[in-house]
mmCIF file of C-alpha atoms and ligand atoms in Angstrom:
data_model
loop_
_atom_site.group_PDB
_atom_site.id
_atom_site.type_symbol
_atom_site.label_atom_id
_atom_site.label_comp_id
_atom_site.label_asym_id
_atom_site.label_seq_id
_atom_site.Cartn_x
_atom_site.Cartn_y
_atom_site.Cartn_z
ATOM 1 C CA MET A 1 0.000 0.000 0.000
ATOM 2 C CA GLY A 2 1.591 3.285 -0.995
ATOM 3 C CA HIS A 3 0.524 6.584 0.459
ATOM 4 C CA ARG A 4 2.028 10.002 0.228
ATOM 5 C CA CYS A 5 1.799 12.698 2.853
ATOM 6 C CA CYS A 6 0.386 15.929 1.522
ATOM 7 C CA GLY A 7 2.289 18.098 3.993
ATOM 8 C CA LYS A 8 -0.021 20.959 4.849
ATOM 9 C CA ARG A 9 -3.384 19.276 4.572
ATOM 10 C CA LYS A 10 -5.084 17.946 7.620
ATOM 11 C CA CYS A 11 -5.504 14.238 7.078
ATOM 12 C CA ALA A 12 -6.885 12.257 9.971
ATOM 13 C CA GLY A 13 -4.257 13.588 12.375
ATOM 14 C CA VAL A 14 -1.088 13.165 10.390
ATOM 15 C CA SER A 15 -0.485 16.622 8.969
ATOM 16 C CA SER A 16 2.105 19.128 10.065
ATOM 17 C CA ASN A 17 -0.517 21.500 11.501
ATOM 18 C CA ALA A 18 -2.162 18.896 13.737
ATOM 19 C CA SER A 19 -0.101 17.517 16.562
ATOM 20 C CA SER A 20 -0.385 13.768 16.967
ATOM 21 C CA GLN A 21 -0.008 14.204 20.718
ATOM 22 C CA GLN A 22 -2.958 16.621 20.832
ATOM 23 C CA LEU A 23 -5.029 14.186 18.824
ATOM 24 C CA LEU A 24 -4.287 11.432 21.336
ATOM 25 C CA GLU A 25 -4.950 13.717 24.285
ATOM 26 C CA HIS A 26 -8.289 14.929 22.925
ATOM 27 C CA ASN A 27 -9.689 11.744 21.462
ATOM 28 C CA LEU A 28 -8.214 9.018 23.629
ATOM 29 C CA VAL A 29 -7.256 10.602 26.954
ATOM 30 C CA GLY A 30 -10.488 12.611 26.754
ATOM 31 C CA THR A 31 -12.416 9.342 26.420
ATOM 32 C CA ILE A 32 -10.561 7.849 29.388
ATOM 33 C CA ASN A 33 -11.422 10.888 31.501
ATOM 34 C CA VAL A 34 -15.102 10.529 30.625
ATOM 35 C CA LEU A 35 -15.017 6.782 31.296
ATOM 36 C CA GLU A 36 -13.507 7.436 34.728
ATOM 37 C CA TYR A 37 -16.307 9.933 35.354
ATOM 38 C CA CYS A 38 -18.858 7.287 34.312
ATOM 39 C CA LYS A 39 -17.243 4.764 36.646
ATOM 40 C CA ARG A 40 -17.378 7.158 39.617
ATOM 41 C CA ASN A 41 -20.978 8.129 38.925
ATOM 42 C CA LYS A 42 -22.257 4.774 37.650
ATOM 43 C CA ALA A 43 -23.259 6.471 34.414
ATOM 44 C CA GLY A 44 -23.720 4.938 30.999
ATOM 45 C CA PHE A 45 -21.483 5.898 28.069
ATOM 46 C CA ILE A 46 -22.380 6.367 24.423
ATOM 47 C CA LEU A 47 -19.423 6.822 22.081
ATOM 48 C CA LEU A 48 -19.819 8.500 18.712
ATOM 49 C CA SER A 49 -17.108 6.620 16.867
ATOM 50 C CA THR A 50 -16.258 6.725 13.184
ATOM 51 C CA SER A 51 -16.068 4.950 9.851
ATOM 52 C CA ARG A 52 -12.354 5.699 10.158
ATOM 53 C CA VAL A 53 -11.921 2.602 12.394
ATOM 54 C CA TYR A 54 -12.104 0.444 9.263
ATOM 55 C CA SER A 55 -8.894 -0.843 7.728
ATOM 56 C CA ILE A 56 -7.460 1.348 4.995
ATOM 57 C CA ALA A 57 -5.607 -1.317 2.969
ATOM 58 C CA PRO A 58 -8.697 -3.245 1.754
ATOM 59 C CA LEU A 59 -10.487 0.056 1.112
ATOM 60 C CA ILE A 60 -7.817 1.561 -1.116
ATOM 61 C CA THR A 61 -7.303 -1.672 -3.040
ATOM 62 C CA LEU A 62 -11.010 -2.214 -3.666
ATOM 63 C CA PRO A 63 -11.719 -2.767 -7.376
ATOM 64 C CA LEU A 64 -13.865 0.159 -8.465
ATOM 65 C CA ALA A 65 -16.112 1.035 -11.351
ATOM 66 C CA VAL A 66 -17.246 4.537 -12.297
ATOM 67 C CA GLU A 67 -20.921 5.141 -12.809
ATOM 68 C CA ASN A 68 -22.581 8.552 -13.062
ATOM 69 C CA ASN A 69 -19.352 10.290 -11.992
ATOM 70 C CA ALA A 70 -19.044 8.211 -8.818
ATOM 71 C CA TYR A 71 -16.947 5.263 -7.729
ATOM 72 C CA GLY A 72 -18.651 2.066 -6.680
ATOM 73 C CA PRO A 73 -17.048 -1.234 -5.593
ATOM 74 C CA ARG A 74 -16.950 -4.003 -8.177
ATOM 75 C CA LEU A 75 -18.403 -6.725 -6.005
ATOM 76 C CA ASP A 76 -18.354 -9.190 -8.898
ATOM 77 C CA SER A 77 -14.553 -9.176 -8.876
ATOM 78 C CA CYS A 78 -13.773 -9.207 -5.167
ATOM 79 C CA SER A 79 -14.877 -10.804 -1.941
ATOM 80 C CA VAL A 80 -14.131 -8.860 1.229
ATOM 81 C CA VAL A 81 -15.477 -9.858 4.639
ATOM 82 C CA GLY A 82 -18.000 -7.269 5.797
ATOM 83 C CA LEU A 83 -18.513 -5.662 2.393
ATOM 84 C CA SER A 84 -21.705 -5.899 0.373
ATOM 85 C CA LYS A 85 -23.763 -3.717 -1.916
ATOM 86 C CA THR A 86 -25.241 -2.117 1.196
ATOM 87 C CA GLY A 87 -21.786 -0.940 2.280
ATOM 88 C CA VAL A 88 -19.173 -1.647 4.933
ATOM 89 C CA ALA A 89 -20.564 -3.620 7.880
ATOM 90 C CA GLU A 90 -19.198 -3.988 11.406
ATOM 91 C CA SER A 91 -17.443 -7.255 10.459
ATOM 92 C CA PHE A 92 -15.124 -5.391 8.041
ATOM 93 C CA SER A 93 -11.465 -5.478 9.133
ATOM 94 C CA THR A 94 -10.242 -2.907 11.635
ATOM 95 C CA ALA A 95 -6.580 -3.923 11.207
ATOM 96 C CA PRO A 96 -4.119 -1.008 11.157
ATOM 97 C CA PRO A 97 -3.417 1.318 9.532
ATOM 98 C CA VAL A 98 -6.718 3.085 10.138
ATOM 99 C CA SER A 99 -5.168 6.590 10.550
ATOM 100 C CA LEU A 100 -4.148 8.038 13.906
ATOM 101 C CA TYR A 101 -7.623 9.553 14.209
ATOM 102 C CA GLY A 102 -9.224 6.163 13.545
ATOM 103 C CA ALA A 103 -6.840 4.463 15.970
ATOM 104 C CA THR A 104 -7.802 6.830 18.808
ATOM 105 C CA LYS A 105 -11.444 6.013 18.172
ATOM 106 C CA LEU A 106 -10.845 2.270 17.907
ATOM 107 C CA ALA A 107 -8.844 2.328 21.147
ATOM 108 C CA SER A 108 -11.660 4.364 22.737
ATOM 109 C CA GLU A 109 -14.172 1.727 21.651
ATOM 110 C CA LEU A 110 -12.086 -1.034 23.215
ATOM 111 C CA LEU A 111 -11.653 0.832 26.490
ATOM 112 C CA ALA A 112 -15.342 1.714 26.633
ATOM 113 C CA VAL A 113 -16.337 -1.948 26.333
ATOM 114 C CA GLU A 114 -13.756 -2.921 28.986
ATOM 115 C CA TYR A 115 -15.014 -0.258 31.394
ATOM 116 C CA GLY A 116 -18.535 -1.465 30.763
ATOM 117 C CA GLU A 117 -17.595 -5.050 31.584
ATOM 118 C CA ALA A 118 -15.384 -4.215 34.551
ATOM 119 C CA PHE A 119 -17.688 -1.738 36.253
ATOM 120 C CA GLY A 120 -21.133 -2.776 35.043
ATOM 121 C CA LEU A 121 -21.776 0.332 32.936
ATOM 122 C CA PRO A 122 -24.120 0.438 29.934
ATOM 123 C CA ILE A 123 -22.016 1.130 26.831
ATOM 124 C CA TRP A 124 -23.135 1.831 23.276
ATOM 125 C CA ILE A 125 -20.782 2.537 20.380
ATOM 126 C CA ASN A 126 -22.041 4.206 17.220
ATOM 127 C CA ARG A 127 -19.657 4.202 14.274
ATOM 128 C CA CYS A 128 -20.806 7.255 12.347
ATOM 129 C CA GLY A 129 -20.273 8.123 8.717
ATOM 130 C CA VAL A 130 -20.112 11.743 7.605
ATOM 131 C CA LEU A 131 -22.557 13.964 9.457
ATOM 132 C CA ALA A 132 -24.039 16.912 7.601
ATOM 133 C CA GLY A 133 -26.529 19.647 8.306
ATOM 134 C CA ALA A 134 -27.228 23.350 8.570
ATOM 135 C CA GLY A 135 -25.133 25.313 11.019
ATOM 136 C CA GLN A 136 -22.204 22.922 10.763
ATOM 137 C CA PHE A 137 -18.837 24.657 10.498
ATOM 138 C CA ALA A 138 -17.883 25.117 6.862
ATOM 139 C CA GLN A 139 -14.521 23.396 7.266
ATOM 140 C CA PRO A 140 -13.587 20.205 5.439
ATOM 141 C CA ASP A 141 -12.671 18.322 8.602
ATOM 142 C CA GLN A 142 -15.997 19.222 10.188
ATOM 143 C CA GLY A 143 -17.945 17.691 7.337
ATOM 144 C CA ILE A 144 -17.204 17.843 3.646
ATOM 145 C CA PHE A 145 -20.847 18.460 2.604
ATOM 146 C CA ALA A 146 -21.343 21.775 4.469
ATOM 147 C CA PHE A 147 -17.855 22.930 3.469
ATOM 148 C CA TRP A 148 -18.478 22.153 -0.199
ATOM 149 C CA ILE A 149 -21.918 23.774 -0.415
ATOM 150 C CA ASN A 150 -20.884 26.951 1.424
ATOM 151 C CA SER A 151 -17.698 27.261 -0.640
ATOM 152 C CA TYR A 152 -19.492 26.584 -3.916
ATOM 153 C CA LEU A 153 -22.199 29.164 -3.185
ATOM 154 C CA ARG A 154 -19.545 31.806 -2.443
ATOM 155 C CA ARG A 155 -17.520 30.793 -5.514
ATOM 156 C CA ARG A 156 -14.490 29.985 -3.427
ATOM 157 C CA PRO A 157 -11.783 27.895 -5.097
ATOM 158 C CA LEU A 158 -12.587 24.200 -4.810
ATOM 159 C CA ARG A 159 -10.443 21.314 -6.026
ATOM 160 C CA TYR A 160 -10.862 17.594 -6.376
ATOM 161 C CA ILE A 161 -7.932 16.122 -4.483
ATOM 162 C CA GLY A 162 -6.470 12.732 -5.378
ATOM 163 C CA PHE A 163 -8.015 9.875 -7.394
ATOM 164 C CA ASP A 164 -7.058 11.561 -10.708
ATOM 165 C CA GLY A 165 -8.689 14.804 -9.623
ATOM 166 C CA ARG A 166 -12.114 13.851 -10.939
ATOM 167 C CA GLY A 167 -14.077 14.004 -7.690
ATOM 168 C CA TYR A 168 -15.383 10.468 -7.970
ATOM 169 C CA GLN A 169 -14.710 9.718 -4.280
ATOM 170 C CA VAL A 170 -17.908 8.764 -2.451
ATOM 171 C CA ARG A 171 -19.210 9.294 1.087
ATOM 172 C CA ASP A 172 -22.631 8.885 2.667
ATOM 173 C CA CYS A 173 -24.226 11.558 4.819
ATOM 174 C CA LEU A 174 -26.461 11.608 7.862
ATOM 175 C CA HIS A 175 -28.243 14.400 9.688
ATOM 176 C CA PRO A 176 -27.353 14.828 13.404
ATOM 177 C CA ARG A 177 -31.063 14.752 14.280
ATOM 178 C CA ASP A 178 -31.151 11.143 13.122
ATOM 179 C CA VAL A 179 -28.129 10.316 15.271
ATOM 180 C CA ALA A 180 -29.846 11.999 18.218
ATOM 181 C CA ALA A 181 -32.926 9.816 17.734
ATOM 182 C CA LEU A 182 -30.804 6.681 18.098
ATOM 183 C CA VAL A 183 -28.860 8.044 21.073
ATOM 184 C CA TRP A 184 -32.169 8.782 22.782
ATOM 185 C CA LYS A 185 -33.291 5.182 22.260
ATOM 186 C CA GLN A 186 -29.978 3.961 23.676
ATOM 187 C CA ILE A 187 -30.210 6.199 26.736
ATOM 188 C CA GLN A 188 -33.636 4.758 27.424
ATOM 189 C CA SER A 189 -32.511 1.126 27.021
ATOM 190 C CA PRO A 190 -29.325 0.626 29.054
ATOM 191 C CA ASP A 191 -30.015 -3.087 29.611
ATOM 192 C CA ARG A 192 -30.898 -4.150 26.102
ATOM 193 C CA GLN A 193 -29.095 -7.394 25.217
ATOM 194 C CA VAL A 194 -27.773 -6.577 21.756
ATOM 195 C CA GLU A 195 -24.379 -5.945 20.154
ATOM 196 C CA ARG A 196 -22.757 -2.854 21.618
ATOM 197 C CA VAL A 197 -21.135 -1.676 18.379
ATOM 198 C CA GLN A 198 -23.119 -0.544 15.371
ATOM 199 C CA ASN A 199 -22.688 1.549 12.251
ATOM 200 C CA VAL A 200 -24.881 4.629 12.139
ATOM 201 C CA ALA A 201 -24.919 6.290 8.749
ATOM 202 C CA GLY A 202 -26.965 7.441 5.804
ATOM 203 C CA GLY A 203 -25.837 4.421 3.770
ATOM 204 C CA VAL A 204 -26.140 3.862 0.037
ATOM 205 C CA ASP A 205 -29.312 5.933 -0.324
ATOM 206 C CA SER A 206 -27.481 9.038 0.877
ATOM 207 C CA ALA A 207 -24.101 8.373 -0.735
ATOM 208 C CA MET A 208 -22.701 10.644 -3.427
ATOM 209 C CA SER A 209 -19.389 11.624 -4.961
ATOM 210 C CA LEU A 210 -17.879 15.098 -4.792
ATOM 211 C CA ALA A 211 -18.499 15.416 -8.535
ATOM 212 C CA GLN A 212 -22.192 14.623 -7.952
ATOM 213 C CA LEU A 213 -22.272 17.121 -5.094
ATOM 214 C CA SER A 214 -20.883 19.730 -7.487
ATOM 215 C CA GLU A 215 -23.611 18.812 -10.009
ATOM 216 C CA TRP A 216 -26.193 19.343 -7.285
ATOM 217 C CA CYS A 217 -24.620 22.705 -6.432
ATOM 218 C CA ALA A 218 -24.589 23.697 -10.120
ATOM 219 C CA GLY A 219 -28.313 22.987 -10.350
ATOM 220 C CA ARG A 220 -28.959 24.949 -7.158
ATOM 221 C CA PHE A 221 -26.497 27.871 -7.456
ATOM 222 C CA GLY A 222 -25.272 27.987 -11.059
ATOM 223 C CA LYS A 223 -21.888 27.349 -12.587
ATOM 224 C CA HIS A 224 -18.575 27.229 -10.712
ATOM 225 C CA VAL A 225 -15.427 25.633 -12.040
ATOM 226 C CA ILE A 226 -13.862 23.003 -9.781
ATOM 227 C CA GLY A 227 -10.109 22.610 -10.058
ATOM 228 C CA ARG A 228 -8.039 19.445 -9.996
ATOM 229 C CA ASP A 229 -5.295 18.738 -7.515
ATOM 230 C CA SER A 230 -2.725 16.156 -8.469
ATOM 231 C CA GLY A 231 -1.724 15.673 -4.810
ATOM 232 C CA SER A 232 -3.352 13.252 -2.437
ATOM 233 C CA ARG A 233 -4.469 13.151 1.177
ATOM 234 C CA THR A 234 -2.772 10.634 3.410
ATOM 235 C CA TYR A 235 -5.099 7.722 4.188
ATOM 236 C CA ASP A 236 -7.855 9.043 1.920
ATOM 237 C CA VAL A 237 -10.108 6.286 0.602
ATOM 238 C CA PRO A 238 -12.041 6.434 -2.674
ATOM 239 C CA TRP A 239 -15.285 4.978 -1.388
ATOM 240 C CA MET A 240 -16.764 4.776 2.101
ATOM 241 C CA VAL A 241 -20.401 3.897 2.600
ATOM 242 C CA LEU A 242 -21.516 2.380 5.881
ATOM 243 C CA ASP A 243 -24.039 -0.427 6.189
ATOM 244 C CA SER A 244 -26.323 0.322 9.169
ATOM 245 C CA THR A 245 -28.417 -2.860 8.946
ATOM 246 C CA ARG A 246 -27.437 -3.858 12.483
ATOM 247 C CA ALA A 247 -28.663 -0.543 13.928
ATOM 248 C CA LYS A 248 -31.922 -1.025 12.051
ATOM 249 C CA GLU A 249 -32.359 -4.568 13.384
ATOM 250 C CA GLN A 250 -31.243 -3.869 16.945
ATOM 251 C CA TRP A 251 -32.821 -0.470 17.466
ATOM 252 C CA ASP A 252 -35.512 -0.205 14.834
ATOM 253 C CA TRP A 253 -33.558 2.814 13.646
ATOM 254 C CA GLN A 254 -33.102 4.297 10.214
ATOM 255 C CA PRO A 255 -32.420 7.746 8.814
ATOM 256 C CA THR A 256 -35.500 9.895 8.329
ATOM 257 C CA LEU A 257 -33.893 12.862 6.567
ATOM 258 C CA SER A 258 -32.969 12.213 2.945
ATOM 259 C CA ARG A 259 -29.809 13.363 1.233
ATOM 260 C CA GLU A 260 -31.781 15.990 -0.704
ATOM 261 C CA GLN A 261 -33.293 17.357 2.507
ATOM 262 C CA ILE A 262 -29.857 17.571 4.107
ATOM 263 C CA LEU A 263 -28.272 19.325 1.120
ATOM 264 C CA GLU A 264 -31.180 21.751 0.816
ATOM 265 C CA GLU A 265 -31.046 22.528 4.535
ATOM 266 C CA ILE A 266 -27.340 23.358 4.261
ATOM 267 C CA ALA A 267 -27.975 25.480 1.157
ATOM 268 C CA LEU A 268 -30.732 27.489 2.827
ATOM 269 C CA HIS A 269 -28.536 28.085 5.848
ATOM 270 C CA ALA A 270 -25.606 29.103 3.634
ATOM 271 C CA GLU A 271 -27.787 31.574 1.726
ATOM 272 C CA ALA A 272 -29.112 33.066 4.944
ATOM 273 C CA HIS A 273 -25.592 33.441 6.406
ATOM 274 C CA PRO A 274 -23.267 35.126 3.900
ATOM 275 C CA GLU A 275 -20.604 35.440 6.592
ATOM 276 C CA TRP A 276 -20.680 31.721 7.510
ATOM 277 C CA LEU A 277 -17.410 30.716 5.838
ATOM 278 C CA GLU A 278 -15.500 33.493 7.600
ATOM 279 C CA ILE A 279 -17.151 32.885 10.971
ATOM 280 C CA SER A 280 -16.887 29.139 11.005
ATOM 281 C CA SER A 281 -13.458 28.725 9.492
ATOM 282 C CA SER A 282 -11.707 30.906 12.080
ATOM 283 C CA ARG A 283 -10.265 28.770 14.840
HETATM 284 N N1 LIG N 1 -19.094 16.208 10.359
HETATM 285 C C1 LIG N 1 -18.533 15.043 10.277
HETATM 286 O O1 LIG N 1 -19.116 14.116 9.742
HETATM 287 C C2 LIG N 1 -17.185 14.769 10.880
HETATM 288 C C3 LIG N 1 -16.499 15.658 11.701
HETATM 289 C C4 LIG N 1 -15.278 15.280 12.256
HETATM 290 C C5 LIG N 1 -14.774 14.017 11.982
HETATM 291 N N2 LIG N 1 -15.456 13.194 11.161
HETATM 292 C C6 LIG N 1 -14.962 11.873 10.884
HETATM 293 O O2 LIG N 1 -14.340 11.814 9.640
HETATM 294 C C7 LIG N 1 -14.825 10.670 8.945
HETATM 295 C C8 LIG N 1 -14.893 11.003 7.505
HETATM 296 O O3 LIG N 1 -13.594 11.132 7.075
HETATM 297 P P1 LIG N 1 -13.255 10.762 5.585
HETATM 298 O O4 LIG N 1 -11.789 10.900 5.416
HETATM 299 O O5 LIG N 1 -13.921 9.485 5.225
HETATM 300 O O6 LIG N 1 -14.021 11.836 4.753
HETATM 301 P P2 LIG N 1 -13.839 13.392 4.691
HETATM 302 O O7 LIG N 1 -15.169 13.946 4.964
HETATM 303 O O8 LIG N 1 -12.663 13.870 5.463
HETATM 304 O O9 LIG N 1 -13.474 13.571 3.169
HETATM 305 C C9 LIG N 1 -14.374 13.128 2.174
HETATM 306 C C10 LIG N 1 -13.722 13.346 0.840
HETATM 307 O O10 LIG N 1 -13.578 14.734 0.656
HETATM 308 C C11 LIG N 1 -12.278 15.057 0.209
HETATM 309 N N3 LIG N 1 -11.814 16.285 0.835
HETATM 310 C C12 LIG N 1 -11.555 16.485 2.142
HETATM 311 N N4 LIG N 1 -11.161 17.756 2.351
HETATM 312 C C13 LIG N 1 -11.164 18.370 1.148
HETATM 313 C C14 LIG N 1 -10.870 19.684 0.694
HETATM 314 N N5 LIG N 1 -10.480 20.657 1.525
HETATM 315 N N6 LIG N 1 -10.993 19.944 -0.617
HETATM 316 C C15 LIG N 1 -11.391 18.986 -1.474
HETATM 317 N N7 LIG N 1 -11.700 17.733 -1.105
HETATM 318 C C16 LIG N 1 -11.582 17.425 0.173
HETATM 319 C C17 LIG N 1 -11.390 13.917 0.576
HETATM 320 O O11 LIG N 1 -10.450 13.716 -0.422
HETATM 321 C C18 LIG N 1 -12.336 12.743 0.761
HETATM 322 O O12 LIG N 1 -12.245 11.878 -0.331
HETATM 323 C C19 LIG N 1 -16.189 10.350 9.503
HETATM 324 O O13 LIG N 1 -16.370 8.983 9.597
HETATM 325 C C20 LIG N 1 -16.153 10.969 10.866
HETATM 326 O O14 LIG N 1 -15.995 10.050 11.862
HETATM 327 C C21 LIG N 1 -16.629 13.572 10.589
#
């Protein structure tokens, strides 16, 4: 597996502007602090984990086909445990490398389950895909959908990075309100005897490529030329769609807000807040 570091870009905690130590302190030590709090107070713990816990090697070597300006896995020519046409399931490999960011989350998952067992705490782990909605910071690492729509509307320079610069890379999206609905169910059912770990994502119905997102923006806002960047982002994967079948079966949960509703909500918010990019990108 070959990967190049892109230097300045923030890539799952490996870039020059993000300290690896800070990442560990925030994501992992922060989790330990909260788990200790839960232990002292006999509280339950719900971890919002990430699709980034899944192994990068099988994801970047996945045979892909291009359809409608988007990558999709060629399932006829490969067999990968945990992968189906409904996406990446919980049984997919979590072998390293998963990125430093993913590793802090995977380690947090492990510790959460151990604390639960050792101290009798209810633990639920939700591996989330990309969250998207109005009011989200318009920064790429806070959610590519809000960043893209706000930037497109304001005609800021946008570039397709990596994968031949065509923008065929695919992600699914999920509204935070739908995550909240599941968390609420989990808070109310601390003793439910089901698997503790589940994917929580918009899945195939909500998945789209950056090129398709640009097409949507063009239809909504008019023309804007997207550039191509020959560089790459460390640990970037061409296709990540989570299969949330387990969450559906265990919790009778599924997304209620469609991709179109999410995109439109972000667009309306962006139009109503001309200053949003400046406000939300200052750290
Ligand atoms: N709001 C959120 O959903 C949020 C916030 C923080 C962390 N995360 C975590 O990150 C994970 C998603 O990470 P990921 O790497 O799969 O997807 P991502 O959202 O970081 O990137 C998606 C695609 O957008 C491209 N991209 C990223 N920044 C870009 C930029 N500035 N310009 C052009 N293209 C850009 C990447 O090449 C990638 O292919 C989620 O699973 C989640 O756990 C998500």
